[in-house]
Amino acid sequence: MVTTRTAQPLRITLTGILALLMGALMALGGAYLAILGGSWYYLLAGLGLLAVGILILARRRLAIWLYAVLLLATLAWTIYEAGSDWWRLVARIDLWWVLGLWLLLPFVNRHIGVPARWRDGASGLLGIAVLFGALLAGYALTRDHSRIAGEFAAERMAGASPAGAADRSASEWPAYGGSARGDRYSAADLITPGNVGRLKKAWEYHTGDWPREGDPAEFTNQVTPLKVGDSLFICTPHSLAIALDADSGEELWRFDPNINRDAKYYQHMTCRGLAYHDAAAYPGAGGETAAGAPARCSRRLFLPTNDATLYALDPGDGKPCEDFGTGGMIDLKVGLGDQALGVYLPTSPPVVTEKLLIVGGSVTDNGSVDSPGGVIRAYDVRSGALVWNWDPGNPEATEPLPAGGTYVRSTPNSWTIAVADEGLGLVFIPTGNQTPDQWGARRSPQAERFTASLVALDLASGKVRWEFQAVHHDLWDRDLPSQPTLVDLDGPQGKVPAIIQATKGGDLFVLDRRTGQPMVPVHERPVPQGAVAGDFTAPTQPASDLSYAPREPLRERDMWGATPFDQLLCRIRFRKLRYEGDFTPPSEQGSLIYPGNVGTFNWPSLAVDPQRQLLFAAPNYLAFISRLVERGEVEARERREGGGELGLQPNLGAPYLVHLGPFVSPLGLPCQSPPWGYVTAVDLRSMQPVWMHKNGTSRDNAPFIPFAVGVPALGGPLVTAGGVAFLSGTLDYYLRAYDLRNGEELWKGRLPAGGQATPITYLSEKTGKQFVVVMAGGHSSFGTRIGDSLVAWTLEDETER
């Protein structure tokens, strides 16, 4: 039977119209991309698709021939640009392949052309193209170009004995980083690669602390619990302190400081943890009653609050220690000048030594050129009296600030977690920069000296003993975000005291902690120049030989999307931005910053196994856009004074505001190709990565397509003497366990909300069981679900199986 043109089915008409629309959009976008100096593929492909649409509507068999050639050309171009990388490949061919398969279907194919036909040369060529596309995608699925597939020797893994960690108790987690060394290592060894699959949920506790009216946009649950005796201690975003039974999760007490929420604004509601001090841990300190029980407040919990106060609490009942400060509290706003409330935020726990409590705090990013200073203060751990202060704007005057005095304003601050070495008499402070972050024309010489630096202060006096600068004249928000890690490295002459500082740029600076001298070579490398008028850029920036910085700058071909269309829009956006590689200065044009503000590493820091001499970490790779906006160009109604770290930032007093945001497509997906998140391990004897695997799935971002894409993580790592590592911070809601030997994922436990926190582990002093505990409370700026759950797992008994 001969089919006539008048019998054209509706599906053929719609197919032709769809091809025309797709072709028009791709041709228009492709023409713009070509004008910008980008790939001509999209223009040519769009024109080809327009021709296909016209031919389909005209019922010309040439449409099938032309589309087959177009699909084959697209596959060839895809191989040229993406090779066999599945994620890069699929974004280029997915819609093309689906349309090709549709045109092959008999009830479509035979109606394109008169007389009707199906099994002809055109169908054969298109079938070859569709089959080749499927085979290419299938082959790419078997490849992982980002993977480093190494492993540690079995003897290395077996040779680690928890007995070698003489300063560790497997039943305790008494500090934010697990110990005073900040290494997130536990001597607990009951959970091993062989049995970790038997972990089951033991209990789940709900804090009841949820976002409230008037809270800032950034609400986070980043707390790392402390474990002391039979109790766990946590804090919540609104600065509540809570004690729980470590075996059952039963609440023992809670303390609510009723923070002052009348500030003009808060940048975030966050509490990363408490600090713990035990007088009995120091020889001759006493601290017990005649009956042998701890005297009241001989042990203390220190709670930093969002309204810039610091409480000392008795761990037994959660009540303030009246002999500390004023009724158990000191006001950290003293000496900071006007408008400190809501701008100065001690979001991280202080450092505790035998006699001192050392406190830093966050200062709102990009709020004003006139902000509270980033002073570091040391208080007497018993009385709360100020012992010394290190003011980055006046570093030599460390004697306590006199009554009524004010610290130098707008100096680099330290918002993350510091670490101390009491044996060396040093405390190590990672610093940020003088706000605003992206405009530095008015920074003082002292601010330039201490910006983005690791500063070693004398514990007794607060004087600077040494400093190491990781970023010169920081214009990229490259503050040092991670708690430094102390580790004694194996050397030819024995152990060498080292400190490892992770950075947002991806460098791991390994320094002799006695002197600040690099133990892994550091080089000054040239970087792009050309800041806005009045500002400047440093000619070089430090780079470590041990680094997870991106291997190559981003290219147009690295742009990504769910379809060729949003990938095309990302390519256009890429071409319109200023980008000359890492350290491209912020600009009015808009600059691509990669790694972006989240950084390769952030506050989650690193985990180090001191016995096996290995490091476990979770690097991220996300680009951001930084665009300077002249103040006169912004309507007053568009300005704001603070709150949140994305969008238009006020920079009060500066000639430029700055607009910050992730480099994403209109669909909200990152514009650069995945993976965006990994887990990795470094051999600290050779200072080389041993293995590196993409980590996490798209489950909670694309719930019907849970691909193992490798997603960013914002949560801390944990390593154990049992040879198992844990991490919970990914965009999907899981706590995962890995084999430290080779990085293989061994187990994952579902979380009720985002796990943007650091897990801990401990042995129960009552039952001997090993627990793993993490806060699942989410992070609003990271885009994960907010919750209030503290979740614990332990090994399933053999008798229960």
Short mmCIF file of C-alpha atoms in Angstrom, two decimals, residues 315-700:
data_model
loop_
_atom_site.label_atom_id
_atom_site.label_comp_id
_atom_site.label_asym_id
_atom_site.label_seq_id
_atom_site.Cartn_x
_atom_site.Cartn_y
_atom_site.Cartn_z
CA PRO A 315 29.70 18.03 82.54
CA GLY A 316 27.80 16.32 85.35
CA ASP A 317 24.75 18.57 85.36
CA GLY A 318 25.22 21.15 82.59
CA LYS A 319 25.09 24.09 84.97
CA PRO A 320 27.51 27.02 84.67
CA CYS A 321 30.71 27.04 86.72
CA GLU A 322 30.18 30.14 88.85
CA ASP A 323 33.90 30.76 89.36
CA PHE A 324 34.47 31.25 85.64
CA GLY A 325 34.09 34.82 84.37
CA THR A 326 30.82 36.33 85.48
CA GLY A 327 28.51 33.59 86.72
CA GLY A 328 30.09 31.01 84.42
CA MET A 329 30.31 33.19 81.30
CA ILE A 330 32.65 35.61 79.59
CA ASP A 331 31.58 38.16 76.99
CA LEU A 332 33.71 37.83 73.86
CA LYS A 333 32.42 41.11 72.46
CA VAL A 334 34.53 43.08 74.93
CA GLY A 335 37.18 45.06 73.08
CA LEU A 336 35.64 44.47 69.64
CA GLY A 337 33.99 47.88 69.35
CA ASP A 338 30.61 48.71 67.89
CA GLN A 339 28.23 46.30 66.20
CA ALA A 340 30.00 43.10 67.21
CA LEU A 341 26.75 41.24 67.98
CA GLY A 342 25.90 39.04 65.02
CA VAL A 343 29.09 40.01 63.18
CA TYR A 344 31.64 38.33 65.45
CA LEU A 345 30.67 34.64 65.72
CA PRO A 346 32.70 32.04 67.66
CA THR A 347 31.30 29.14 65.66
CA SER A 348 34.16 26.72 66.44
CA PRO A 349 35.27 25.30 69.78
CA PRO A 350 38.24 26.89 71.55
CA VAL A 351 41.59 25.21 72.13
CA VAL A 352 42.10 23.95 75.69
CA THR A 353 45.49 23.43 77.35
CA GLU A 354 46.47 22.80 80.95
CA LYS A 355 46.02 26.45 81.94
CA LEU A 356 44.56 28.27 78.96
CA LEU A 357 41.46 28.54 76.85
CA ILE A 358 42.34 30.02 73.45
CA VAL A 359 39.49 31.55 71.46
CA GLY A 360 39.06 32.91 67.94
CA GLY A 361 35.94 33.76 65.99
CA SER A 362 34.40 34.36 62.60
CA VAL A 363 33.82 37.89 61.31
CA THR A 364 31.06 38.24 58.72
CA ASP A 365 32.46 37.87 55.23
CA ASN A 366 32.00 40.84 52.93
CA GLY A 367 29.96 42.83 55.41
CA SER A 368 31.90 46.05 55.86
CA VAL A 369 35.40 47.44 55.64
CA ASP A 370 34.86 48.55 59.25
CA SER A 371 34.33 45.30 61.15
CA PRO A 372 35.41 43.84 64.49
CA GLY A 373 38.99 42.61 64.53
CA GLY A 374 40.07 39.00 64.40
CA VAL A 375 41.86 38.97 67.77
CA ILE A 376 42.96 35.66 69.33
CA ARG A 377 42.54 35.63 73.11
CA ALA A 378 43.80 33.31 75.82
CA TYR A 379 41.82 33.07 79.06
CA ASP A 380 42.62 31.35 82.31
CA VAL A 381 40.85 28.00 82.09
CA ARG A 382 39.69 28.26 85.73
CA SER A 383 38.88 31.91 86.34
CA GLY A 384 38.17 33.14 82.81
CA ALA A 385 40.58 36.04 83.28
CA LEU A 386 42.27 37.33 80.12
CA VAL A 387 45.92 36.19 80.09
CA TRP A 388 47.05 37.47 76.67
CA ASN A 389 45.68 38.62 73.35
CA TRP A 390 47.20 38.41 69.90
CA ASP A 391 45.84 41.21 67.74
CA PRO A 392 46.88 40.75 64.08
CA GLY A 393 46.76 44.53 63.70
CA ASN A 394 49.11 45.07 66.66
CA PRO A 395 50.91 41.73 67.03
CA GLU A 396 53.64 42.79 69.45
CA ALA A 397 51.28 44.08 72.16
CA THR A 398 50.06 40.78 73.61
CA GLU A 399 49.54 41.97 77.18
CA PRO A 400 45.82 41.96 78.12
CA LEU A 401 43.85 44.82 76.63
CA PRO A 402 43.17 47.45 79.31
CA ALA A 403 39.60 48.19 80.35
CA GLY A 404 37.85 50.32 77.74
CA GLY A 405 40.43 49.53 75.07
CA THR A 406 39.61 48.31 71.58
CA TYR A 407 41.40 45.86 69.34
CA VAL A 408 42.42 46.99 65.87
CA ARG A 409 39.38 46.71 63.63
CA SER A 410 39.09 44.81 60.36
CA THR A 411 41.97 42.41 60.77
CA PRO A 412 42.32 38.77 59.65
CA ASN A 413 40.23 36.43 61.81
CA SER A 414 40.39 32.74 62.62
CA TRP A 415 36.96 31.14 62.33
CA THR A 416 38.04 27.52 62.18
CA ILE A 417 39.61 25.23 64.79
CA ALA A 418 43.12 25.80 66.07
CA VAL A 419 45.43 23.20 67.63
CA ALA A 420 48.13 23.35 70.33
CA ASP A 421 51.33 21.47 71.09
CA GLU A 422 51.89 21.90 74.83
CA GLY A 423 55.25 20.14 74.62
CA LEU A 424 56.55 22.79 72.24
CA GLY A 425 54.62 25.55 73.98
CA LEU A 426 52.86 26.59 70.76
CA VAL A 427 49.33 27.13 69.54
CA PHE A 428 48.77 27.08 65.78
CA ILE A 429 46.22 29.53 64.38
CA PRO A 430 44.88 29.26 60.80
CA THR A 431 43.76 32.72 59.65
CA GLY A 432 41.46 34.24 57.06
CA ASN A 433 41.76 37.73 55.65
CA GLN A 434 40.66 41.27 56.28
CA THR A 435 37.14 41.71 54.93
CA PRO A 436 36.02 42.23 52.22
CA ASP A 437 37.41 39.09 50.65
CA GLN A 438 37.49 40.05 46.98
CA TRP A 439 38.72 43.65 47.28
CA GLY A 440 41.95 44.34 49.13
CA ALA A 441 43.08 47.83 48.18
CA ARG A 442 42.89 49.19 51.74
CA ARG A 443 44.39 46.32 53.69
CA SER A 444 46.99 47.26 56.24
CA PRO A 445 50.58 45.96 56.13
CA GLN A 446 49.86 43.77 59.17
CA ALA A 447 46.76 42.35 57.50
CA GLU A 448 48.83 41.54 54.43
CA ARG A 449 51.38 39.83 56.64
CA PHE A 450 48.94 37.53 58.43
CA THR A 451 46.22 36.93 55.83
CA ALA A 452 45.59 33.26 54.96
CA SER A 453 48.47 32.16 57.18
CA LEU A 454 49.29 29.50 59.71
CA VAL A 455 50.59 31.42 62.71
CA ALA A 456 52.43 29.76 65.60
CA LEU A 457 51.96 31.68 68.85
CA ASP A 458 53.87 31.17 72.08
CA LEU A 459 51.48 29.60 74.60
CA ALA A 460 52.90 31.53 77.50
CA SER A 461 52.92 35.00 75.94
CA GLY A 462 50.92 34.99 72.71
CA LYS A 463 53.96 36.26 70.77
CA VAL A 464 54.48 35.15 67.18
CA ARG A 465 57.09 32.40 66.97
CA TRP A 466 56.69 31.78 63.23
CA GLU A 467 54.20 32.20 60.41
CA PHE A 468 53.65 30.55 57.05
CA GLN A 469 51.51 32.29 54.43
CA ALA A 470 49.49 30.05 52.14
CA VAL A 471 47.98 32.83 49.96
CA HIS A 472 49.44 36.26 49.28
CA HIS A 473 47.01 39.20 49.12
CA ASP A 474 44.01 36.88 49.12
CA LEU A 475 41.22 38.03 46.77
CA TRP A 476 39.52 34.63 46.45
CA ASP A 477 38.21 33.82 49.95
CA ARG A 478 41.09 31.37 50.31
CA ASP A 479 41.26 31.63 54.09
CA LEU A 480 42.75 28.62 55.84
CA PRO A 481 39.58 26.69 56.69
CA SER A 482 40.84 23.42 58.16
CA GLN A 483 42.05 22.54 61.62
CA PRO A 484 45.78 21.84 61.31
CA THR A 485 46.85 18.29 62.10
CA LEU A 486 49.84 17.39 64.28
CA VAL A 487 51.69 14.22 63.34
CA ASP A 488 55.16 12.89 64.08
CA LEU A 489 56.46 11.71 60.72
CA ASP A 490 58.84 8.83 60.21
CA GLY A 491 62.23 10.15 59.09
CA PRO A 492 65.73 8.74 58.60
CA GLN A 493 66.76 9.96 62.07
CA GLY A 494 63.47 9.10 63.78
CA LYS A 495 60.23 10.96 64.33
CA VAL A 496 59.97 14.56 63.12
CA PRO A 497 57.26 16.82 64.61
CA ALA A 498 55.15 18.01 61.68
CA ILE A 499 51.99 19.98 61.13
CA ILE A 500 49.78 19.53 58.05
CA GLN A 501 47.60 22.40 56.86
CA ALA A 502 44.96 21.75 54.20
CA THR A 503 43.78 24.64 52.03
CA LYS A 504 40.83 25.61 49.89
CA GLY A 505 43.11 25.63 46.87
CA GLY A 506 43.93 21.94 47.44
CA ASP A 507 47.48 22.25 48.74
CA LEU A 508 48.61 20.23 51.74
CA PHE A 509 51.40 22.19 53.37
CA VAL A 510 53.57 19.91 55.50
CA LEU A 511 55.72 21.96 57.88
CA ASP A 512 58.14 21.32 60.71
CA ARG A 513 55.97 22.53 63.55
CA ARG A 514 58.98 23.74 65.53
CA THR A 515 60.06 26.23 62.88
CA GLY A 516 57.40 26.47 60.17
CA GLN A 517 59.85 25.30 57.52
CA PRO A 518 58.36 23.13 54.73
CA MET A 519 59.08 19.42 54.93
CA VAL A 520 57.50 18.92 51.50
CA PRO A 521 58.83 21.41 48.93
CA VAL A 522 56.86 24.62 48.40
CA HIS A 523 57.31 26.68 45.24
CA GLU A 524 56.21 30.18 44.31
CA ARG A 525 54.45 29.97 40.95
CA PRO A 526 53.36 32.84 38.69
CA VAL A 527 49.64 33.57 38.66
CA PRO A 528 47.30 35.74 36.54
CA GLN A 529 47.56 39.48 37.03
CA GLY A 530 45.23 42.44 36.59
CA ALA A 531 43.03 43.35 39.55
CA VAL A 532 40.45 46.15 39.36
CA ALA A 533 41.66 49.75 39.45
CA GLY A 534 43.30 50.61 42.75
CA ASP A 535 43.86 47.00 43.81
CA PHE A 536 46.69 44.64 42.93
CA THR A 537 47.52 40.95 42.74
CA ALA A 538 50.56 39.17 44.09
CA PRO A 539 52.87 38.10 41.27
CA THR A 540 53.21 34.55 42.64
CA GLN A 541 51.43 32.17 44.99
CA PRO A 542 52.79 29.27 47.11
CA ALA A 543 52.21 25.74 45.81
CA SER A 544 53.03 22.51 47.63
CA ASP A 545 54.43 19.41 45.96
CA LEU A 546 51.73 17.52 47.89
CA SER A 547 48.57 18.93 46.41
CA TYR A 548 45.04 18.09 45.32
CA ALA A 549 44.70 21.29 43.33
CA PRO A 550 43.10 20.65 39.92
CA ARG A 551 45.66 19.20 37.55
CA GLU A 552 44.65 21.43 34.64
CA PRO A 553 42.70 24.67 34.25
CA LEU A 554 39.10 24.33 33.10
CA ARG A 555 38.49 24.42 29.35
CA GLU A 556 35.36 24.98 27.34
CA ARG A 557 35.23 21.24 26.59
CA ASP A 558 35.06 20.59 30.36
CA MET A 559 31.62 22.21 30.51
CA TRP A 560 28.78 19.89 31.37
CA GLY A 561 25.02 19.63 31.59
CA ALA A 562 22.21 17.10 31.63
CA THR A 563 21.62 17.76 27.92
CA PRO A 564 23.46 19.40 25.02
CA PHE A 565 21.36 22.53 25.61
CA ASP A 566 22.32 23.34 29.18
CA GLN A 567 25.88 22.30 28.31
CA LEU A 568 25.75 24.87 25.49
CA LEU A 569 24.56 27.53 27.95
CA CYS A 570 27.41 26.62 30.30
CA ARG A 571 29.88 26.96 27.43
CA ILE A 572 28.49 30.41 26.64
CA ARG A 573 28.72 31.41 30.27
CA PHE A 574 32.29 30.08 30.47
CA ARG A 575 33.31 32.12 27.42
CA LYS A 576 31.79 35.29 28.88
CA LEU A 577 33.71 35.01 32.16
CA ARG A 578 37.26 36.02 32.83
CA TYR A 579 39.32 32.91 33.44
CA GLU A 580 43.05 32.42 33.13
CA GLY A 581 43.44 29.50 35.50
CA ASP A 582 43.72 29.41 39.26
CA PHE A 583 43.99 32.79 41.01
CA THR A 584 42.23 34.66 38.21
CA PRO A 585 41.48 38.00 39.94
CA PRO A 586 37.86 39.01 40.64
CA SER A 587 36.55 41.38 37.98
CA GLU A 588 33.57 43.43 36.90
CA GLN A 589 33.26 41.09 33.94
CA GLY A 590 32.81 38.20 36.36
CA SER A 591 35.67 35.80 37.09
CA LEU A 592 35.61 32.05 37.29
CA ILE A 593 37.18 30.91 40.57
CA TYR A 594 38.26 27.28 40.57
CA PRO A 595 38.49 25.74 43.10
CA GLY A 596 35.62 27.89 44.37
CA ASN A 597 34.62 29.28 47.74
CA VAL A 598 33.79 25.87 49.21
CA GLY A 599 37.35 24.91 48.43
CA THR A 600 39.05 21.64 47.78
CA PHE A 601 39.27 21.32 51.57
CA ASN A 602 37.22 23.22 54.14
CA TRP A 603 36.52 23.01 57.89
CA PRO A 604 36.16 19.18 57.80
CA SER A 605 39.97 18.98 57.54
CA LEU A 606 41.89 15.69 57.30
CA ALA A 607 42.19 12.42 59.20
CA VAL A 608 45.62 10.94 59.94
CA ASP A 609 46.49 7.47 61.16
CA PRO A 610 49.69 8.17 63.15
CA GLN A 611 50.60 4.48 63.42
CA ARG A 612 50.25 3.56 59.76
CA GLN A 613 51.50 7.01 58.68
CA LEU A 614 48.67 7.62 56.25
CA LEU A 615 46.25 10.47 55.60
CA PHE A 616 42.57 10.17 54.59
CA ALA A 617 40.66 13.09 53.07
CA ALA A 618 37.71 14.05 50.87
CA PRO A 619 38.67 16.71 48.26
CA ASN A 620 35.97 18.65 46.39
CA TYR A 621 36.00 20.33 42.99
CA LEU A 622 33.38 23.03 42.39
CA ALA A 623 33.83 26.32 40.55
CA PHE A 624 32.34 29.64 41.68
CA ILE A 625 31.80 33.00 40.02
CA SER A 626 33.02 36.22 41.62
CA ARG A 627 31.75 39.44 40.03
CA LEU A 628 32.58 42.89 41.34
CA VAL A 629 29.81 45.48 41.02
CA GLU A 630 30.43 49.20 41.32
CA ARG A 631 28.42 50.55 44.22
CA GLY A 632 26.80 53.27 42.11
CA GLU A 633 25.37 50.67 39.73
CA VAL A 634 23.32 48.92 42.41
CA GLU A 635 19.91 50.18 43.42
CA ALA A 636 19.60 50.74 47.15
CA ARG A 637 16.74 48.25 47.35
CA GLU A 638 19.03 45.50 46.03
CA ARG A 639 21.63 46.01 48.73
CA ARG A 640 21.68 44.19 52.00
CA GLU A 641 23.91 44.33 55.01
CA GLY A 642 24.59 40.71 55.77
CA GLY A 643 23.40 37.15 56.24
CA GLY A 644 24.41 34.27 54.01
CA GLU A 645 27.50 33.84 51.87
CA LEU A 646 25.92 33.74 48.38
CA GLY A 647 24.37 36.41 46.20
CA LEU A 648 25.14 40.12 46.33
CA GLN A 649 27.45 40.91 49.25
CA PRO A 650 27.34 44.46 50.69
CA ASN A 651 31.05 45.33 51.24
CA LEU A 652 29.99 48.49 53.06
CA GLY A 653 32.60 51.21 52.70
CA ALA A 654 34.22 49.68 49.61
CA PRO A 655 33.72 50.98 46.06
CA TYR A 656 32.61 47.51 44.93
CA LEU A 657 30.00 45.07 46.05
CA VAL A 658 30.57 41.45 45.06
CA HIS A 659 28.17 38.89 43.69
CA LEU A 660 29.12 35.33 44.61
CA GLY A 661 27.59 32.08 43.47
CA PRO A 662 28.33 28.59 42.22
CA PHE A 663 29.03 28.06 38.52
CA VAL A 664 25.88 26.14 37.64
CA SER A 665 23.58 25.60 34.65
CA PRO A 666 19.97 26.82 34.46
CA LEU A 667 18.99 23.40 35.82
CA GLY A 668 21.12 24.02 38.92
CA LEU A 669 23.73 21.41 37.99
CA PRO A 670 27.45 22.26 38.12
CA CYS A 671 28.69 23.58 34.79
CA GLN A 672 31.91 21.61 35.02
CA SER A 673 32.04 17.89 34.39
CA PRO A 674 31.89 15.43 37.29
CA PRO A 675 33.22 13.91 39.47
CA TRP A 676 32.97 16.74 41.99
CA GLY A 677 33.91 14.80 45.11
CA TYR A 678 36.38 12.08 46.06
CA VAL A 679 37.91 10.13 48.90
CA THR A 680 41.66 9.68 48.88
CA ALA A 681 44.64 8.50 50.94
CA VAL A 682 48.24 9.71 51.09
CA ASP A 683 51.28 7.75 52.18
CA LEU A 684 52.96 10.12 54.65
CA ARG A 685 56.29 8.37 54.20
CA SER A 686 56.50 8.99 50.45
CA MET A 687 54.11 12.00 50.44
CA GLN A 688 52.30 10.51 47.44
CA PRO A 689 48.60 9.72 46.93
CA VAL A 690 48.04 5.96 47.05
CA TRP A 691 44.38 5.75 46.02
CA MET A 692 41.62 8.14 45.02
CA HIS A 693 38.01 7.26 44.18
CA LYS A 694 34.95 9.29 43.31
CA ASN A 695 32.51 9.32 46.20
CA GLY A 696 28.76 9.62 46.58
CA THR A 697 25.71 9.40 44.35
CA SER A 698 23.05 11.64 42.87
CA ARG A 699 20.30 9.93 44.90
CA ASP A 700 19.17 12.94 46.91
#
